[in-house]
Amino acid sequence: MNRPAAERRAAELRRIIEHHNRRYYQDDAPEIPDSEYDRLLRELMDLEERFPELAVPDSPTRRVGAPPLEKFTPYPHRTPMLSLSNAFADEEVAAFDRRIRDRLGTAAVDYTAEPKFDGLAVSLVYEDGVLVHGATRGDGITGEEVTANVRTIRTVPLRLLGSAVPRFLDVRGEVLLFRQDFANLNRAQREQGEKEFANPRNAAAGSLRQLDSHVTASRPLSFFAYALGGAEGMELPATHAGALELLSDLGFPVCPERRVVTGVPGLLAYYREILDRREAMPYDIDGVVYKLNDRAGQEIMGAVSRAPRWALAHKFPAQEALTEIVRIDVSVGRTGVLTPVARLKPVFVGGATVTNATLHNEDEIRRKDVRAGDTVVVRRAGEVIPEVVSVLLDRRPPGTEEFRMPDLCPVCGSTAVRLPGEAAVRCTGGLFCPAQLKQSLLHFGSRRALDIEGLGEKLVDQLVDRDLVRSPADLYRLRREDLVLLDRLGDLSSENLVQAAAKSRDTTLPRFIYALGIPDVGETTAGDLALFFGSLDRLMEAKRETLRFVPNIGAEVAASLVAFFAEPHNRQVIADLRRLGVTWEETTPGSGSRRRPLSRLLTSFAIPEVGDVRAEALERRFGSLEALLEAEEREIRETPGLSPGAAEGVLRFRKDPDTLEVIGQLGRCGHTWTAGIAEEGAADDAGKGSSAVAGKTFVLTGTLNGFTRDEAKERIEARGGRVSTSVSKKTDYVVAGADPGSKLSKAQALGVRVLDEGAFITLLDLP
Ligand code: IVH
């Protein structure tokens, strides 16, 4: 690029960046993702580096944020609020460390590492221990006075803790919204017909910069302190970690994920660890921050124009990026749901190149007004399917058309129906719809289902398109001769597939149930069902009411199961699979192995006029279900505390064939109903949190027979428990499989309870 062209581009970039600065900092309504903004800024920085005379004094590269809004009182910071230099690559981190080592002449350097919170920076000023000013960063030199607003943040101390408070203290930190609080806030906004916030950071910024602090008070803001801006009349710690400790002692929330690490290996290990946990964090973070731990060293390093040389923000890959929608297709899922999919110009986001993004359903498309040809913000977070977040309406080309969902399945042409109360439109073709069949086959053969190695998308496409396979059972009918003709599937791999299918025949009940692909039945539910019924026949015959006794299973899943097994085609496929040799081990629970209080059985049948109290009266009077069923009519009518209506209800309950069938089904699963075992309560749909596992911390070690680690973890978490990787005094249980590691000995040393696989299963099974 020549000089005049560079000058024109720089001017243009400045204008664009300034525009987005205002949208972001003043209006709290950014139009473009941060990654795009960063890209523009980098381009301008590069230009100014190549042509230094273009770096005019008012260039956006020279400032941090934007000037304060008119409406708030400007607040001049005593010490400037600096920004941070960014790094994206490991080499940049190494260069940062090298600069520090060179300057300080030290071998290995200690750093404090912290998450980089995605909120907004504030300065909190305390005089004689009392909060007297709160200010936003503004341009770093002058911020906005938001004292009344920060006072409403529950975790910001209004007065410092302890007796030795400094005369003056300027605390720097981040105001943010936890994800859960953000979700609640947006739900409230929706219910009140107010506009929803795009993300937690915008919501936090919008909430803090309110002229009426009552509004701020109604928003669940949080705060983390991360640095000292200045202090007088107090001895300061020699390290940054010490300063954070001090802040914590003074009453500030300090991030528990902070850590002191050494050298580049320490920094990078920390980065990877936090990146791994990014999705699981209760708040948004966009990277980690490294700070030279030694404060004297910080003095020596000093700062360049906008950022200290002793600190570095190591950013995570951006989760949002801009791209264009080439067209909108409709895809058909395993359960027939039609999903609009945006085909995108390839874009690198969230650490991967993305070409498709889900648009969820028609309502969602309407709400966002997404059209083919639009420039959109795409988001890819963790392993989640990329989605279209929003449209840049001012970039919409002329002549675009509103999207409409088809009335027929685009794959098989069956009618597509919109089920009452559902946002989704479904193809009614079932497994006769090739798209549904393909998805079903892929699911059936997937690693955590029947695990048929090599059964990938390409192969499934051909098997279905050439009509070699019409149901999962057909996979076991394939012969080598059928396969040799397929593209890219030489003699060897066709043999492999036949063998892989044969090998998959020997499976487990949870895997088989999961493999069936019943709507709403994931791995965890499949495991729960297998545990409860022990046999496929017992599961298949189970009535809806029986299914409700399975831990963690609600009305919807129960209905879905009943509907699935009522379908003759599904029963046929299952029968075929068994005939073709798919087998698993079944268990028969010993009768009485699951003792439950009789009163819980009675209350779960909603007998007229029989609540907890009368159910308990019946339990006391008869002692067991058998006794209640065999009792004389008179004995029931004469039960103390029973109203005539309740007695009538119980008598009808005893005769009702459906009820008796449910009781029989539960009995075949080992359930007996007796008196005096109040603590063991029957399973109900309270699900999560109601189990013996809820609130307990588990550590897994060694190999389990019936579950993979992940499966065991899911089971525990589904019941409200937690899985940790290291044993401590706080661990409730260590589950030890075959060849346990050192965790077992540590558990024994600490006196933590150890469960073998059998005891673990029993515990999971307890409601
Ligand atoms: S330290 C001199 N620590 O990042 C050091 N900043 O680009 C100044 N931020 O606006 C900042 N988490 O709001 C620091 N753990 C953390 C941070 C953090 C988020 C933000 C801060 C600032 C921006 C700097």
PDB file of N, CA, C and O in Angstrom, residues 385-417:
ATOM      1  N   ILE A 385     -23.162 -26.299  19.197  1.00  0.00           N
ATOM      2  CA  ILE A 385     -23.378 -26.028  17.780  1.00  0.00           C
ATOM      3  C   ILE A 385     -23.396 -24.516  17.545  1.00  0.00           C
ATOM      4  O   ILE A 385     -24.048 -23.788  18.282  1.00  0.00           O
ATOM      5  N   PRO A 386     -22.660 -24.053  16.522  1.00  0.00           N
ATOM      6  CA  PRO A 386     -22.632 -22.612  16.271  1.00  0.00           C
ATOM      7  C   PRO A 386     -24.036 -22.070  16.003  1.00  0.00           C
ATOM      8  O   PRO A 386     -24.869 -22.762  15.418  1.00  0.00           O
ATOM      9  N   GLU A 387     -24.264 -20.833  16.467  1.00  0.00           N
ATOM     10  CA  GLU A 387     -25.573 -20.249  16.220  1.00  0.00           C
ATOM     11  C   GLU A 387     -25.473 -18.818  15.736  1.00  0.00           C
ATOM     12  O   GLU A 387     -24.467 -18.156  15.940  1.00  0.00           O
ATOM     13  N   VAL A 388     -26.540 -18.386  15.067  1.00  0.00           N
ATOM     14  CA  VAL A 388     -26.610 -17.009  14.604  1.00  0.00           C
ATOM     15  C   VAL A 388     -27.164 -16.181  15.749  1.00  0.00           C
ATOM     16  O   VAL A 388     -28.239 -16.460  16.258  1.00  0.00           O
ATOM     17  N   VAL A 389     -26.393 -15.195  16.181  1.00  0.00           N
ATOM     18  CA  VAL A 389     -26.813 -14.390  17.327  1.00  0.00           C
ATOM     19  C   VAL A 389     -27.687 -13.227  16.882  1.00  0.00           C
ATOM     20  O   VAL A 389     -28.745 -12.980  17.446  1.00  0.00           O
ATOM     21  N   SER A 390     -27.236 -12.504  15.858  1.00  0.00           N
ATOM     22  CA  SER A 390     -28.005 -11.340  15.434  1.00  0.00           C
ATOM     23  C   SER A 390     -27.632 -10.934  14.019  1.00  0.00           C
ATOM     24  O   SER A 390     -26.642 -11.405  13.454  1.00  0.00           O
ATOM     25  N   VAL A 391     -28.459 -10.065  13.446  1.00  0.00           N
ATOM     26  CA  VAL A 391     -28.281  -9.610  12.073  1.00  0.00           C
ATOM     27  C   VAL A 391     -27.835  -8.154  12.094  1.00  0.00           C
ATOM     28  O   VAL A 391     -28.302  -7.378  12.925  1.00  0.00           O
ATOM     29  N   LEU A 392     -26.913  -7.793  11.192  1.00  0.00           N
ATOM     30  CA  LEU A 392     -26.568  -6.385  11.038  1.00  0.00           C
ATOM     31  C   LEU A 392     -27.492  -5.809   9.974  1.00  0.00           C
ATOM     32  O   LEU A 392     -27.213  -5.878   8.777  1.00  0.00           O
ATOM     33  N   LEU A 393     -28.610  -5.270  10.456  1.00  0.00           N
ATOM     34  CA  LEU A 393     -29.662  -4.859   9.525  1.00  0.00           C
ATOM     35  C   LEU A 393     -29.177  -3.833   8.499  1.00  0.00           C
ATOM     36  O   LEU A 393     -29.572  -3.883   7.338  1.00  0.00           O
ATOM     37  N   ASP A 394     -28.273  -2.939   8.951  1.00  0.00           N
ATOM     38  CA  ASP A 394     -27.840  -1.901   8.002  1.00  0.00           C
ATOM     39  C   ASP A 394     -26.909  -2.438   6.922  1.00  0.00           C
ATOM     40  O   ASP A 394     -26.522  -1.723   6.017  1.00  0.00           O
ATOM     41  N   ARG A 395     -26.550  -3.715   7.021  1.00  0.00           N
ATOM     42  CA  ARG A 395     -25.729  -4.292   5.947  1.00  0.00           C
ATOM     43  C   ARG A 395     -26.557  -5.221   5.058  1.00  0.00           C
ATOM     44  O   ARG A 395     -26.008  -5.973   4.268  1.00  0.00           O
ATOM     45  N   ARG A 396     -27.893  -5.202   5.242  1.00  0.00           N
ATOM     46  CA  ARG A 396     -28.734  -6.118   4.469  1.00  0.00           C
ATOM     47  C   ARG A 396     -28.800  -5.665   3.013  1.00  0.00           C
ATOM     48  O   ARG A 396     -29.137  -4.517   2.731  1.00  0.00           O
ATOM     49  N   PRO A 397     -28.469  -6.578   2.075  1.00  0.00           N
ATOM     50  CA  PRO A 397     -28.556  -6.181   0.666  1.00  0.00           C
ATOM     51  C   PRO A 397     -30.028  -6.044   0.259  1.00  0.00           C
ATOM     52  O   PRO A 397     -30.895  -6.660   0.878  1.00  0.00           O
ATOM     53  N   PRO A 398     -30.299  -5.254  -0.785  1.00  0.00           N
ATOM     54  CA  PRO A 398     -31.702  -5.096  -1.188  1.00  0.00           C
ATOM     55  C   PRO A 398     -32.253  -6.401  -1.756  1.00  0.00           C
ATOM     56  O   PRO A 398     -31.499  -7.235  -2.268  1.00  0.00           O
ATOM     57  N   GLY A 399     -33.565  -6.565  -1.663  1.00  0.00           N
ATOM     58  CA  GLY A 399     -34.246  -7.683  -2.320  1.00  0.00           C
ATOM     59  C   GLY A 399     -34.199  -8.998  -1.572  1.00  0.00           C
ATOM     60  O   GLY A 399     -34.445 -10.047  -2.168  1.00  0.00           O
ATOM     61  N   THR A 400     -33.876  -8.999  -0.270  1.00  0.00           N
ATOM     62  CA  THR A 400     -33.902 -10.267   0.468  1.00  0.00           C
ATOM     63  C   THR A 400     -35.337 -10.621   0.828  1.00  0.00           C
ATOM     64  O   THR A 400     -36.205  -9.753   0.883  1.00  0.00           O
ATOM     65  N   GLU A 401     -35.551 -11.903   1.047  1.00  0.00           N
ATOM     66  CA  GLU A 401     -36.915 -12.339   1.362  1.00  0.00           C
ATOM     67  C   GLU A 401     -36.992 -12.954   2.739  1.00  0.00           C
ATOM     68  O   GLU A 401     -36.048 -13.618   3.188  1.00  0.00           O
ATOM     69  N   GLU A 402     -38.137 -12.796   3.368  1.00  0.00           N
ATOM     70  CA  GLU A 402     -38.359 -13.401   4.670  1.00  0.00           C
ATOM     71  C   GLU A 402     -38.354 -14.921   4.536  1.00  0.00           C
ATOM     72  O   GLU A 402     -38.813 -15.457   3.530  1.00  0.00           O
ATOM     73  N   PHE A 403     -37.846 -15.596   5.547  1.00  0.00           N
ATOM     74  CA  PHE A 403     -37.772 -17.054   5.477  1.00  0.00           C
ATOM     75  C   PHE A 403     -39.099 -17.682   5.884  1.00  0.00           C
ATOM     76  O   PHE A 403     -39.749 -17.227   6.819  1.00  0.00           O
ATOM     77  N   ARG A 404     -39.491 -18.727   5.155  1.00  0.00           N
ATOM     78  CA  ARG A 404     -40.697 -19.459   5.535  1.00  0.00           C
ATOM     79  C   ARG A 404     -40.385 -20.945   5.651  1.00  0.00           C
ATOM     80  O   ARG A 404     -39.681 -21.512   4.808  1.00  0.00           O
ATOM     81  N   MET A 405     -40.924 -21.588   6.674  1.00  0.00           N
ATOM     82  CA  MET A 405     -40.700 -23.018   6.870  1.00  0.00           C
ATOM     83  C   MET A 405     -41.521 -23.792   5.836  1.00  0.00           C
ATOM     84  O   MET A 405     -42.665 -23.439   5.577  1.00  0.00           O
ATOM     85  N   PRO A 406     -40.958 -24.857   5.229  1.00  0.00           N
ATOM     86  CA  PRO A 406     -41.737 -25.620   4.239  1.00  0.00           C
ATOM     87  C   PRO A 406     -42.873 -26.412   4.898  1.00  0.00           C
ATOM     88  O   PRO A 406     -42.797 -26.741   6.075  1.00  0.00           O
ATOM     89  N   ASP A 407     -43.921 -26.684   4.110  1.00  0.00           N
ATOM     90  CA  ASP A 407     -45.042 -27.479   4.627  1.00  0.00           C
ATOM     91  C   ASP A 407     -44.777 -28.968   4.463  1.00  0.00           C
ATOM     92  O   ASP A 407     -45.473 -29.801   5.025  1.00  0.00           O
ATOM     93  N   LEU A 408     -43.797 -29.283   3.618  1.00  0.00           N
ATOM     94  CA  LEU A 408     -43.453 -30.690   3.403  1.00  0.00           C
ATOM     95  C   LEU A 408     -42.008 -30.914   3.807  1.00  0.00           C
ATOM     96  O   LEU A 408     -41.182 -30.003   3.708  1.00  0.00           O
ATOM     97  N   CYS A 409     -41.722 -32.123   4.212  1.00  0.00           N
ATOM     98  CA  CYS A 409     -40.342 -32.465   4.558  1.00  0.00           C
ATOM     99  C   CYS A 409     -39.475 -32.328   3.306  1.00  0.00           C
ATOM    100  O   CYS A 409     -39.781 -32.908   2.270  1.00  0.00           O
ATOM    101  N   PRO A 410     -38.398 -31.543   3.384  1.00  0.00           N
ATOM    102  CA  PRO A 410     -37.583 -31.328   2.186  1.00  0.00           C
ATOM    103  C   PRO A 410     -36.865 -32.596   1.735  1.00  0.00           C
ATOM    104  O   PRO A 410     -36.364 -32.658   0.625  1.00  0.00           O
ATOM    105  N   VAL A 411     -36.807 -33.614   2.573  1.00  0.00           N
ATOM    106  CA  VAL A 411     -36.097 -34.834   2.196  1.00  0.00           C
ATOM    107  C   VAL A 411     -37.047 -35.884   1.629  1.00  0.00           C
ATOM    108  O   VAL A 411     -36.827 -36.431   0.560  1.00  0.00           O
ATOM    109  N   CYS A 412     -38.146 -36.180   2.341  1.00  0.00           N
ATOM    110  CA  CYS A 412     -38.993 -37.284   1.894  1.00  0.00           C
ATOM    111  C   CYS A 412     -40.343 -36.812   1.378  1.00  0.00           C
ATOM    112  O   CYS A 412     -41.116 -37.611   0.839  1.00  0.00           O
ATOM    113  N   GLY A 413     -40.665 -35.541   1.557  1.00  0.00           N
ATOM    114  CA  GLY A 413     -41.914 -35.022   1.031  1.00  0.00           C
ATOM    115  C   GLY A 413     -43.138 -35.330   1.880  1.00  0.00           C
ATOM    116  O   GLY A 413     -44.257 -34.974   1.511  1.00  0.00           O
ATOM    117  N   SER A 414     -42.933 -35.983   3.043  1.00  0.00           N
ATOM    118  CA  SER A 414     -44.082 -36.200   3.939  1.00  0.00           C
ATOM    119  C   SER A 414     -44.534 -34.858   4.498  1.00  0.00           C
ATOM    120  O   SER A 414     -43.765 -33.891   4.502  1.00  0.00           O
ATOM    121  N   THR A 415     -45.770 -34.838   4.985  1.00  0.00           N
ATOM    122  CA  THR A 415     -46.234 -33.576   5.573  1.00  0.00           C
ATOM    123  C   THR A 415     -45.395 -33.226   6.787  1.00  0.00           C
ATOM    124  O   THR A 415     -45.003 -34.095   7.559  1.00  0.00           O
ATOM    125  N   ALA A 416     -45.164 -31.942   6.921  1.00  0.00           N
ATOM    126  CA  ALA A 416     -44.462 -31.440   8.101  1.00  0.00           C
ATOM    127  C   ALA A 416     -45.511 -30.782   8.972  1.00  0.00           C
ATOM    128  O   ALA A 416     -46.234 -29.905   8.514  1.00  0.00           O
ATOM    129  N   VAL A 417     -45.599 -31.224  10.217  1.00  0.00           N
ATOM    130  CA  VAL A 417     -46.643 -30.683  11.088  1.00  0.00           C
ATOM    131  C   VAL A 417     -46.018 -29.895  12.224  1.00  0.00           C
ATOM    132  O   VAL A 417     -44.913 -30.196  12.681  1.00  0.00           O
TER     133      VAL A 417
END
